[in-house]
Amino acid sequence: MRVELSEVTLDVEVSGEGPAVLLVHGFPDSHHLWRHQVAALNAAGFTTVAPTLRGFGASERPEGGVEAYHPGKHVGDLVELLARLELDRVHLVGHDWGSGIAQGLTQFFPDRVRSLSILSVGHLASIRAAGWEQKQRSWYMLLFQLAGLAEDWLARDDFAGMRDMLGEHPDAEAVIEGLRAPGALTAALNVYRAGIPAEVQFGPEAPAVPLPESVPVMGVWSTGDRFLTERSMSGTAEFVNGPWRYERVEDAGHWLQLDQPEKVNELLLSFLKENS
């Protein structure tokens, strides 16, 4: 369905009946990333709301340059989406950039969140504190700051650079096809440019905003993640004021919900039922 918000129209999949679960994808995906989780959650008695974020997939790509894609804009879209759907509180699940956006929503609107499940990407302060190995794995974030050059490198030779970067992504070809649309690649990269410029990665540490006491948090990391170290997720415990649960998923890459859907579904259902 298409949901018109004040600044942008989003492509959103809503299905099922019961307590609501908001599923937030990351770079460079769409709500299709969650198809295995949607089916399992609906079967278990949950409503799922899976939006495609602004700038991605079939959702609109607003004008306004980099700032139109600041993570705060995404948080605002999600809060407005919940209001449009008349949902007061939700279980929140985020992957990759969706994890960061979900954490932001939880920090600023804790009364809207029953529980928070973060996949792959932990708290920013934990990522910054995760040492040299994590900085090596995050090299591409600096490339993404270089407007024009990053687009050229990723799209050159029929998206060879993007194809290499996506690596084991089970939906790589479908994702690349979506990035061929005019402006799609730049819009997808703009969340990095607005949300995690070099100053955020390497500048003096700002005071960390912890996840609130009222929200239980589960962090899930996969052993084959090429982009994120285990320490970046397990260290998130230091920045969670409420209940914290940590889980590892074996034999899965960065897109663990596609590589090991049954295991991810098992973890999500266990955590959601504990906190419903």
mmCIF file of C-alpha atoms in Angstrom:
data_model
loop_
_atom_site.group_PDB
_atom_site.id
_atom_site.type_symbol
_atom_site.label_atom_id
_atom_site.label_comp_id
_atom_site.label_asym_id
_atom_site.label_seq_id
_atom_site.Cartn_x
_atom_site.Cartn_y
_atom_site.Cartn_z
ATOM 1 C CA MET A 1 0.000 0.000 0.000
ATOM 2 C CA ARG A 2 1.015 3.634 -0.500
ATOM 3 C CA VAL A 3 0.930 5.817 2.607
ATOM 4 C CA GLU A 4 1.145 9.572 2.051
ATOM 5 C CA LEU A 5 2.975 11.386 4.827
ATOM 6 C CA SER A 6 3.612 15.102 5.208
ATOM 7 C CA GLU A 7 6.931 15.037 3.323
ATOM 8 C CA VAL A 8 6.980 11.770 1.400
ATOM 9 C CA THR A 9 4.871 8.831 0.253
ATOM 10 C CA LEU A 10 6.098 5.436 1.431
ATOM 11 C CA ASP A 11 5.556 1.953 0.083
ATOM 12 C CA VAL A 12 4.350 -0.038 3.102
ATOM 13 C CA GLU A 13 3.297 -3.655 3.599
ATOM 14 C CA VAL A 14 0.809 -4.177 6.433
ATOM 15 C CA SER A 15 -0.505 -7.653 7.233
ATOM 16 C CA GLY A 16 -1.697 -9.910 10.017
ATOM 17 C CA GLU A 17 -3.651 -9.342 13.213
ATOM 18 C CA GLY A 18 -2.493 -8.843 16.777
ATOM 19 C CA PRO A 19 0.207 -6.763 18.493
ATOM 20 C CA ALA A 20 2.091 -4.675 15.948
ATOM 21 C CA VAL A 21 5.709 -5.207 14.897
ATOM 22 C CA LEU A 22 7.416 -2.448 12.906
ATOM 23 C CA LEU A 23 10.182 -3.859 10.682
ATOM 24 C CA VAL A 24 12.810 -1.366 9.468
ATOM 25 C CA HIS A 25 15.230 -2.348 6.694
ATOM 26 C CA GLY A 26 18.655 -0.892 5.974
ATOM 27 C CA PHE A 27 20.989 -0.170 3.035
ATOM 28 C CA PRO A 28 20.330 -0.858 0.189
ATOM 29 C CA ASP A 29 17.149 -2.851 0.742
ATOM 30 C CA SER A 30 13.366 -2.459 0.864
ATOM 31 C CA HIS A 31 10.581 -3.995 2.907
ATOM 32 C CA HIS A 32 10.951 -7.138 0.789
ATOM 33 C CA LEU A 33 13.941 -7.982 3.008
ATOM 34 C CA TRP A 34 11.517 -9.021 5.767
ATOM 35 C CA ARG A 35 9.338 -11.449 3.775
ATOM 36 C CA HIS A 36 10.318 -14.508 5.837
ATOM 37 C CA GLN A 37 9.766 -12.667 9.113
ATOM 38 C CA VAL A 38 6.422 -11.235 7.989
ATOM 39 C CA ALA A 39 5.064 -14.705 7.262
ATOM 40 C CA ALA A 40 6.255 -16.132 10.589
ATOM 41 C CA LEU A 41 5.096 -13.172 12.678
ATOM 42 C CA ASN A 42 1.658 -13.116 11.053
ATOM 43 C CA ALA A 43 1.278 -16.864 11.645
ATOM 44 C CA ALA A 44 2.187 -16.336 15.313
ATOM 45 C CA GLY A 45 -0.508 -13.695 15.844
ATOM 46 C CA PHE A 46 1.287 -10.417 15.175
ATOM 47 C CA THR A 47 0.485 -7.553 12.823
ATOM 48 C CA THR A 48 3.515 -6.554 10.763
ATOM 49 C CA VAL A 49 4.209 -3.091 9.377
ATOM 50 C CA ALA A 50 7.104 -3.138 6.927
ATOM 51 C CA PRO A 51 7.796 0.230 5.293
ATOM 52 C CA THR A 52 10.311 0.942 2.579
ATOM 53 C CA LEU A 53 12.229 3.979 3.825
ATOM 54 C CA ARG A 54 12.287 7.253 1.900
ATOM 55 C CA GLY A 55 14.790 7.088 -0.956
ATOM 56 C CA PHE A 56 14.670 3.310 -1.240
ATOM 57 C CA GLY A 57 12.723 0.917 -3.444
ATOM 58 C CA ALA A 58 9.287 2.098 -4.498
ATOM 59 C CA SER A 59 9.063 4.841 -1.859
ATOM 60 C CA GLU A 60 9.492 8.439 -2.944
ATOM 61 C CA ARG A 61 12.884 10.111 -3.186
ATOM 62 C CA PRO A 62 12.319 13.659 -1.926
ATOM 63 C CA GLU A 63 14.205 16.670 -3.152
ATOM 64 C CA GLY A 64 16.348 18.635 -0.736
ATOM 65 C CA GLY A 65 19.758 17.064 -1.049
ATOM 66 C CA VAL A 66 21.572 15.145 1.645
ATOM 67 C CA GLU A 67 19.648 16.617 4.586
ATOM 68 C CA ALA A 68 16.388 15.206 3.229
ATOM 69 C CA TYR A 69 17.768 11.770 4.155
ATOM 70 C CA HIS A 70 19.048 12.484 7.645
ATOM 71 C CA PRO A 71 18.224 9.618 10.050
ATOM 72 C CA GLY A 72 16.024 12.057 11.952
ATOM 73 C CA LYS A 73 13.864 12.404 8.845
ATOM 74 C CA HIS A 74 13.426 8.622 8.752
ATOM 75 C CA VAL A 75 12.485 8.599 12.447
ATOM 76 C CA GLY A 76 9.920 11.298 11.774
ATOM 77 C CA ASP A 77 8.473 9.300 8.878
ATOM 78 C CA LEU A 78 8.065 6.227 11.077
ATOM 79 C CA VAL A 79 6.399 8.136 13.916
ATOM 80 C CA GLU A 80 4.007 9.739 11.443
ATOM 81 C CA LEU A 81 3.358 6.353 9.822
ATOM 82 C CA LEU A 82 2.382 4.870 13.186
ATOM 83 C CA ALA A 83 -0.023 7.766 13.717
ATOM 84 C CA ARG A 84 -1.575 7.264 10.272
ATOM 85 C CA LEU A 85 -2.074 3.576 11.040
ATOM 86 C CA GLU A 86 -3.437 4.429 14.517
ATOM 87 C CA LEU A 87 -0.788 2.370 16.294
ATOM 88 C CA ASP A 88 0.188 3.670 19.727
ATOM 89 C CA ARG A 89 2.970 1.203 20.622
ATOM 90 C CA VAL A 90 4.889 -1.348 18.605
ATOM 91 C CA HIS A 91 7.597 -3.926 18.871
ATOM 92 C CA LEU A 92 10.438 -2.453 16.839
ATOM 93 C CA VAL A 93 12.884 -4.478 14.731
ATOM 94 C CA GLY A 94 15.699 -2.897 12.707
ATOM 95 C CA HIS A 95 18.520 -4.205 10.526
ATOM 96 C CA ASP A 96 21.628 -2.343 9.339
ATOM 97 C CA TRP A 97 20.687 1.348 8.962
ATOM 98 C CA GLY A 98 17.224 0.331 10.066
ATOM 99 C CA SER A 99 18.770 -0.597 13.416
ATOM 100 C CA GLY A 100 20.218 2.889 13.832
ATOM 101 C CA ILE A 101 16.918 4.493 12.871
ATOM 102 C CA ALA A 102 15.023 2.183 15.224
ATOM 103 C CA GLN A 103 17.396 3.109 18.047
ATOM 104 C CA GLY A 104 16.790 6.789 17.351
ATOM 105 C CA LEU A 105 13.032 6.283 17.484
ATOM 106 C CA THR A 106 13.408 4.399 20.770
ATOM 107 C CA GLN A 107 15.627 7.080 22.311
ATOM 108 C CA PHE A 108 13.302 9.957 21.457
ATOM 109 C CA PHE A 109 9.903 8.227 21.587
ATOM 110 C CA PRO A 110 10.297 5.436 24.166
ATOM 111 C CA ASP A 111 6.581 5.509 24.967
ATOM 112 C CA ARG A 112 5.878 4.226 21.445
ATOM 113 C CA VAL A 113 8.118 1.137 21.768
ATOM 114 C CA ARG A 114 7.272 -2.135 23.548
ATOM 115 C CA SER A 115 10.588 -3.802 22.695
ATOM 116 C CA LEU A 116 13.553 -3.198 20.410
ATOM 117 C CA SER A 117 15.382 -5.853 18.399
ATOM 118 C CA ILE A 118 18.522 -4.653 16.601
ATOM 119 C CA LEU A 119 20.110 -6.858 13.959
ATOM 120 C CA SER A 120 23.753 -6.493 12.855
ATOM 121 C CA VAL A 121 24.237 -2.844 13.880
ATOM 122 C CA GLY A 122 24.691 -1.998 17.555
ATOM 123 C CA HIS A 123 24.767 1.320 19.383
ATOM 124 C CA LEU A 124 26.903 3.951 17.629
ATOM 125 C CA ALA A 125 29.068 4.444 20.716
ATOM 126 C CA SER A 126 29.762 0.713 20.796
ATOM 127 C CA ILE A 127 30.711 0.702 17.114
ATOM 128 C CA ARG A 128 33.090 3.614 17.681
ATOM 129 C CA ALA A 129 34.639 1.811 20.644
ATOM 130 C CA ALA A 130 35.054 -1.503 18.826
ATOM 131 C CA GLY A 131 38.652 -0.878 17.795
ATOM 132 C CA TRP A 132 40.779 -1.006 14.677
ATOM 133 C CA GLU A 133 39.163 -4.101 13.190
ATOM 134 C CA GLN A 134 35.793 -2.376 13.103
ATOM 135 C CA LYS A 135 37.289 0.725 11.499
ATOM 136 C CA GLN A 136 38.815 -1.483 8.799
ATOM 137 C CA ARG A 137 35.460 -3.107 8.156
ATOM 138 C CA SER A 138 33.810 0.319 7.943
ATOM 139 C CA TRP A 139 36.096 1.628 5.161
ATOM 140 C CA TYR A 140 33.214 1.913 2.694
ATOM 141 C CA MET A 141 31.481 4.519 4.873
ATOM 142 C CA LEU A 142 34.230 6.985 3.978
ATOM 143 C CA LEU A 143 33.920 6.124 0.274
ATOM 144 C CA PHE A 144 30.194 6.796 0.480
ATOM 145 C CA GLN A 145 30.887 10.383 1.607
ATOM 146 C CA LEU A 146 32.442 11.183 -1.789
ATOM 147 C CA ALA A 147 29.448 12.325 -3.822
ATOM 148 C CA GLY A 148 29.776 11.376 -7.475
ATOM 149 C CA LEU A 149 32.873 9.250 -7.011
ATOM 150 C CA ALA A 150 31.057 6.693 -4.857
ATOM 151 C CA GLU A 151 28.162 6.491 -7.320
ATOM 152 C CA ASP A 152 30.565 6.065 -10.229
ATOM 153 C CA TRP A 153 32.582 3.320 -8.527
ATOM 154 C CA LEU A 154 29.528 1.367 -7.385
ATOM 155 C CA ALA A 155 27.715 1.596 -10.747
ATOM 156 C CA ARG A 156 30.700 1.229 -13.080
ATOM 157 C CA ASP A 157 30.813 -1.846 -15.341
ATOM 158 C CA ASP A 158 27.179 -2.757 -14.735
ATOM 159 C CA PHE A 159 27.315 -2.205 -10.959
ATOM 160 C CA ALA A 160 30.387 -4.394 -10.490
ATOM 161 C CA GLY A 161 31.455 -2.486 -7.373
ATOM 162 C CA MET A 162 28.012 -2.774 -5.798
ATOM 163 C CA ARG A 163 27.843 -6.435 -6.739
ATOM 164 C CA ASP A 164 31.185 -7.055 -5.003
ATOM 165 C CA MET A 165 30.045 -5.132 -1.968
ATOM 166 C CA LEU A 166 26.769 -7.006 -1.635
ATOM 167 C CA GLY A 167 28.705 -10.255 -1.910
ATOM 168 C CA GLU A 168 26.584 -12.977 -0.389
ATOM 169 C CA HIS A 169 23.312 -10.957 -0.353
ATOM 170 C CA PRO A 170 20.694 -13.480 -1.561
ATOM 171 C CA ASP A 171 18.736 -10.697 -3.301
ATOM 172 C CA ALA A 172 21.748 -8.900 -4.799
ATOM 173 C CA GLU A 173 20.519 -8.797 -8.391
ATOM 174 C CA ALA A 174 17.052 -7.584 -7.432
ATOM 175 C CA VAL A 175 18.558 -4.887 -5.203
ATOM 176 C CA ILE A 176 20.871 -3.728 -8.004
ATOM 177 C CA GLU A 177 17.967 -3.583 -10.427
ATOM 178 C CA GLY A 178 16.194 -1.156 -8.112
ATOM 179 C CA LEU A 179 19.302 1.048 -7.868
ATOM 180 C CA ARG A 180 19.307 1.579 -11.651
ATOM 181 C CA ALA A 181 16.400 4.034 -11.410
ATOM 182 C CA PRO A 182 17.421 7.694 -11.819
ATOM 183 C CA GLY A 183 18.529 9.118 -8.475
ATOM 184 C CA ALA A 184 18.058 5.838 -6.590
ATOM 185 C CA LEU A 185 21.717 5.160 -5.825
ATOM 186 C CA THR A 186 22.390 8.706 -4.598
ATOM 187 C CA ALA A 187 19.267 8.662 -2.424
ATOM 188 C CA ALA A 188 20.370 5.377 -0.844
ATOM 189 C CA LEU A 189 23.870 6.723 -0.159
ATOM 190 C CA ASN A 190 22.569 9.969 1.306
ATOM 191 C CA VAL A 191 21.632 8.320 4.601
ATOM 192 C CA TYR A 192 25.366 7.712 5.156
ATOM 193 C CA ARG A 193 26.263 11.240 4.096
ATOM 194 C CA ALA A 194 23.708 12.806 6.415
ATOM 195 C CA GLY A 195 23.931 10.375 9.308
ATOM 196 C CA ILE A 196 27.526 9.238 9.681
ATOM 197 C CA PRO A 197 29.988 11.645 8.072
ATOM 198 C CA ALA A 198 33.696 11.380 8.850
ATOM 199 C CA GLU A 199 33.283 13.743 11.818
ATOM 200 C CA VAL A 200 30.901 11.291 13.463
ATOM 201 C CA GLN A 201 33.202 8.356 12.751
ATOM 202 C CA PHE A 202 36.491 9.922 13.790
ATOM 203 C CA GLY A 203 35.748 13.180 15.612
ATOM 204 C CA PRO A 204 35.828 13.655 19.386
ATOM 205 C CA GLU A 205 33.345 11.459 21.159
ATOM 206 C CA ALA A 206 30.059 13.096 22.017
ATOM 207 C CA PRO A 207 28.117 11.992 25.104
ATOM 208 C CA ALA A 208 26.403 8.695 24.287
ATOM 209 C CA VAL A 209 22.605 8.639 24.460
ATOM 210 C CA PRO A 210 21.684 5.292 26.031
ATOM 211 C CA LEU A 211 18.676 3.212 25.120
ATOM 212 C CA PRO A 212 15.986 3.879 27.737
ATOM 213 C CA GLU A 213 15.263 1.805 30.814
ATOM 214 C CA SER A 214 11.649 1.239 29.802
ATOM 215 C CA VAL A 215 12.475 -0.686 26.614
ATOM 216 C CA PRO A 216 13.876 -4.253 26.565
ATOM 217 C CA VAL A 217 16.540 -4.639 23.878
ATOM 218 C CA MET A 218 17.805 -7.690 21.999
ATOM 219 C CA GLY A 219 20.964 -7.457 19.898
ATOM 220 C CA VAL A 220 21.582 -10.086 17.209
ATOM 221 C CA TRP A 221 24.891 -10.500 15.364
ATOM 222 C CA SER A 222 25.798 -13.087 12.715
ATOM 223 C CA THR A 223 29.180 -14.810 12.616
ATOM 224 C CA GLY A 224 29.675 -14.237 8.883
ATOM 225 C CA ASP A 225 29.069 -10.477 8.919
ATOM 226 C CA ARG A 226 31.780 -8.841 6.777
ATOM 227 C CA PHE A 227 30.933 -5.320 7.878
ATOM 228 C CA LEU A 228 30.558 -5.497 11.653
ATOM 229 C CA THR A 229 32.526 -7.123 14.456
ATOM 230 C CA GLU A 230 30.922 -9.013 17.300
ATOM 231 C CA ARG A 231 32.346 -6.485 19.736
ATOM 232 C CA SER A 232 30.402 -3.694 18.042
ATOM 233 C CA MET A 233 27.167 -5.450 18.934
ATOM 234 C CA SER A 234 28.011 -7.173 22.223
ATOM 235 C CA GLY A 235 29.434 -3.887 23.575
ATOM 236 C CA THR A 236 26.021 -2.296 23.095
ATOM 237 C CA ALA A 237 25.152 -3.724 26.515
ATOM 238 C CA GLU A 238 27.015 -0.770 28.048
ATOM 239 C CA PHE A 239 24.559 1.652 26.426
ATOM 240 C CA VAL A 240 21.302 -0.093 27.331
ATOM 241 C CA ASN A 241 19.624 1.061 30.543
ATOM 242 C CA GLY A 242 16.889 -1.589 30.463
ATOM 243 C CA PRO A 243 16.890 -5.387 30.004
ATOM 244 C CA TRP A 244 19.475 -6.607 27.485
ATOM 245 C CA ARG A 245 19.650 -9.904 25.575
ATOM 246 C CA TYR A 246 22.434 -10.847 23.179
ATOM 247 C CA GLU A 247 22.247 -13.572 20.518
ATOM 248 C CA ARG A 248 24.661 -14.905 17.876
ATOM 249 C CA VAL A 249 23.475 -16.503 14.641
ATOM 250 C CA GLU A 250 25.893 -19.020 13.143
ATOM 251 C CA ASP A 251 26.429 -19.656 9.428
ATOM 252 C CA ALA A 252 24.918 -16.365 8.275
ATOM 253 C CA GLY A 253 26.300 -13.260 6.628
ATOM 254 C CA HIS A 254 25.223 -9.659 7.101
ATOM 255 C CA TRP A 255 21.728 -10.363 5.752
ATOM 256 C CA LEU A 256 21.006 -12.946 8.433
ATOM 257 C CA GLN A 257 17.227 -12.762 8.112
ATOM 258 C CA LEU A 258 17.596 -14.131 4.584
ATOM 259 C CA ASP A 259 20.455 -16.556 5.295
ATOM 260 C CA GLN A 260 18.975 -18.080 8.461
ATOM 261 C CA PRO A 261 15.299 -17.077 8.471
ATOM 262 C CA GLU A 262 14.129 -19.873 10.760
ATOM 263 C CA LYS A 263 16.695 -19.017 13.432
ATOM 264 C CA VAL A 264 16.011 -15.284 13.212
ATOM 265 C CA ASN A 265 12.257 -15.936 13.378
ATOM 266 C CA GLU A 266 12.755 -18.150 16.433
ATOM 267 C CA LEU A 267 14.722 -15.437 18.221
ATOM 268 C CA LEU A 268 12.270 -12.679 17.335
ATOM 269 C CA LEU A 269 9.210 -14.669 18.366
ATOM 270 C CA SER A 270 10.829 -15.665 21.669
ATOM 271 C CA PHE A 271 11.767 -12.064 22.464
ATOM 272 C CA LEU A 272 8.454 -10.562 21.372
ATOM 273 C CA LYS A 273 6.426 -13.052 23.391
ATOM 274 C CA GLU A 274 8.584 -12.344 26.451
ATOM 275 C CA ASN A 275 7.738 -8.651 26.133
ATOM 276 C CA SER A 276 4.141 -8.624 24.916
#
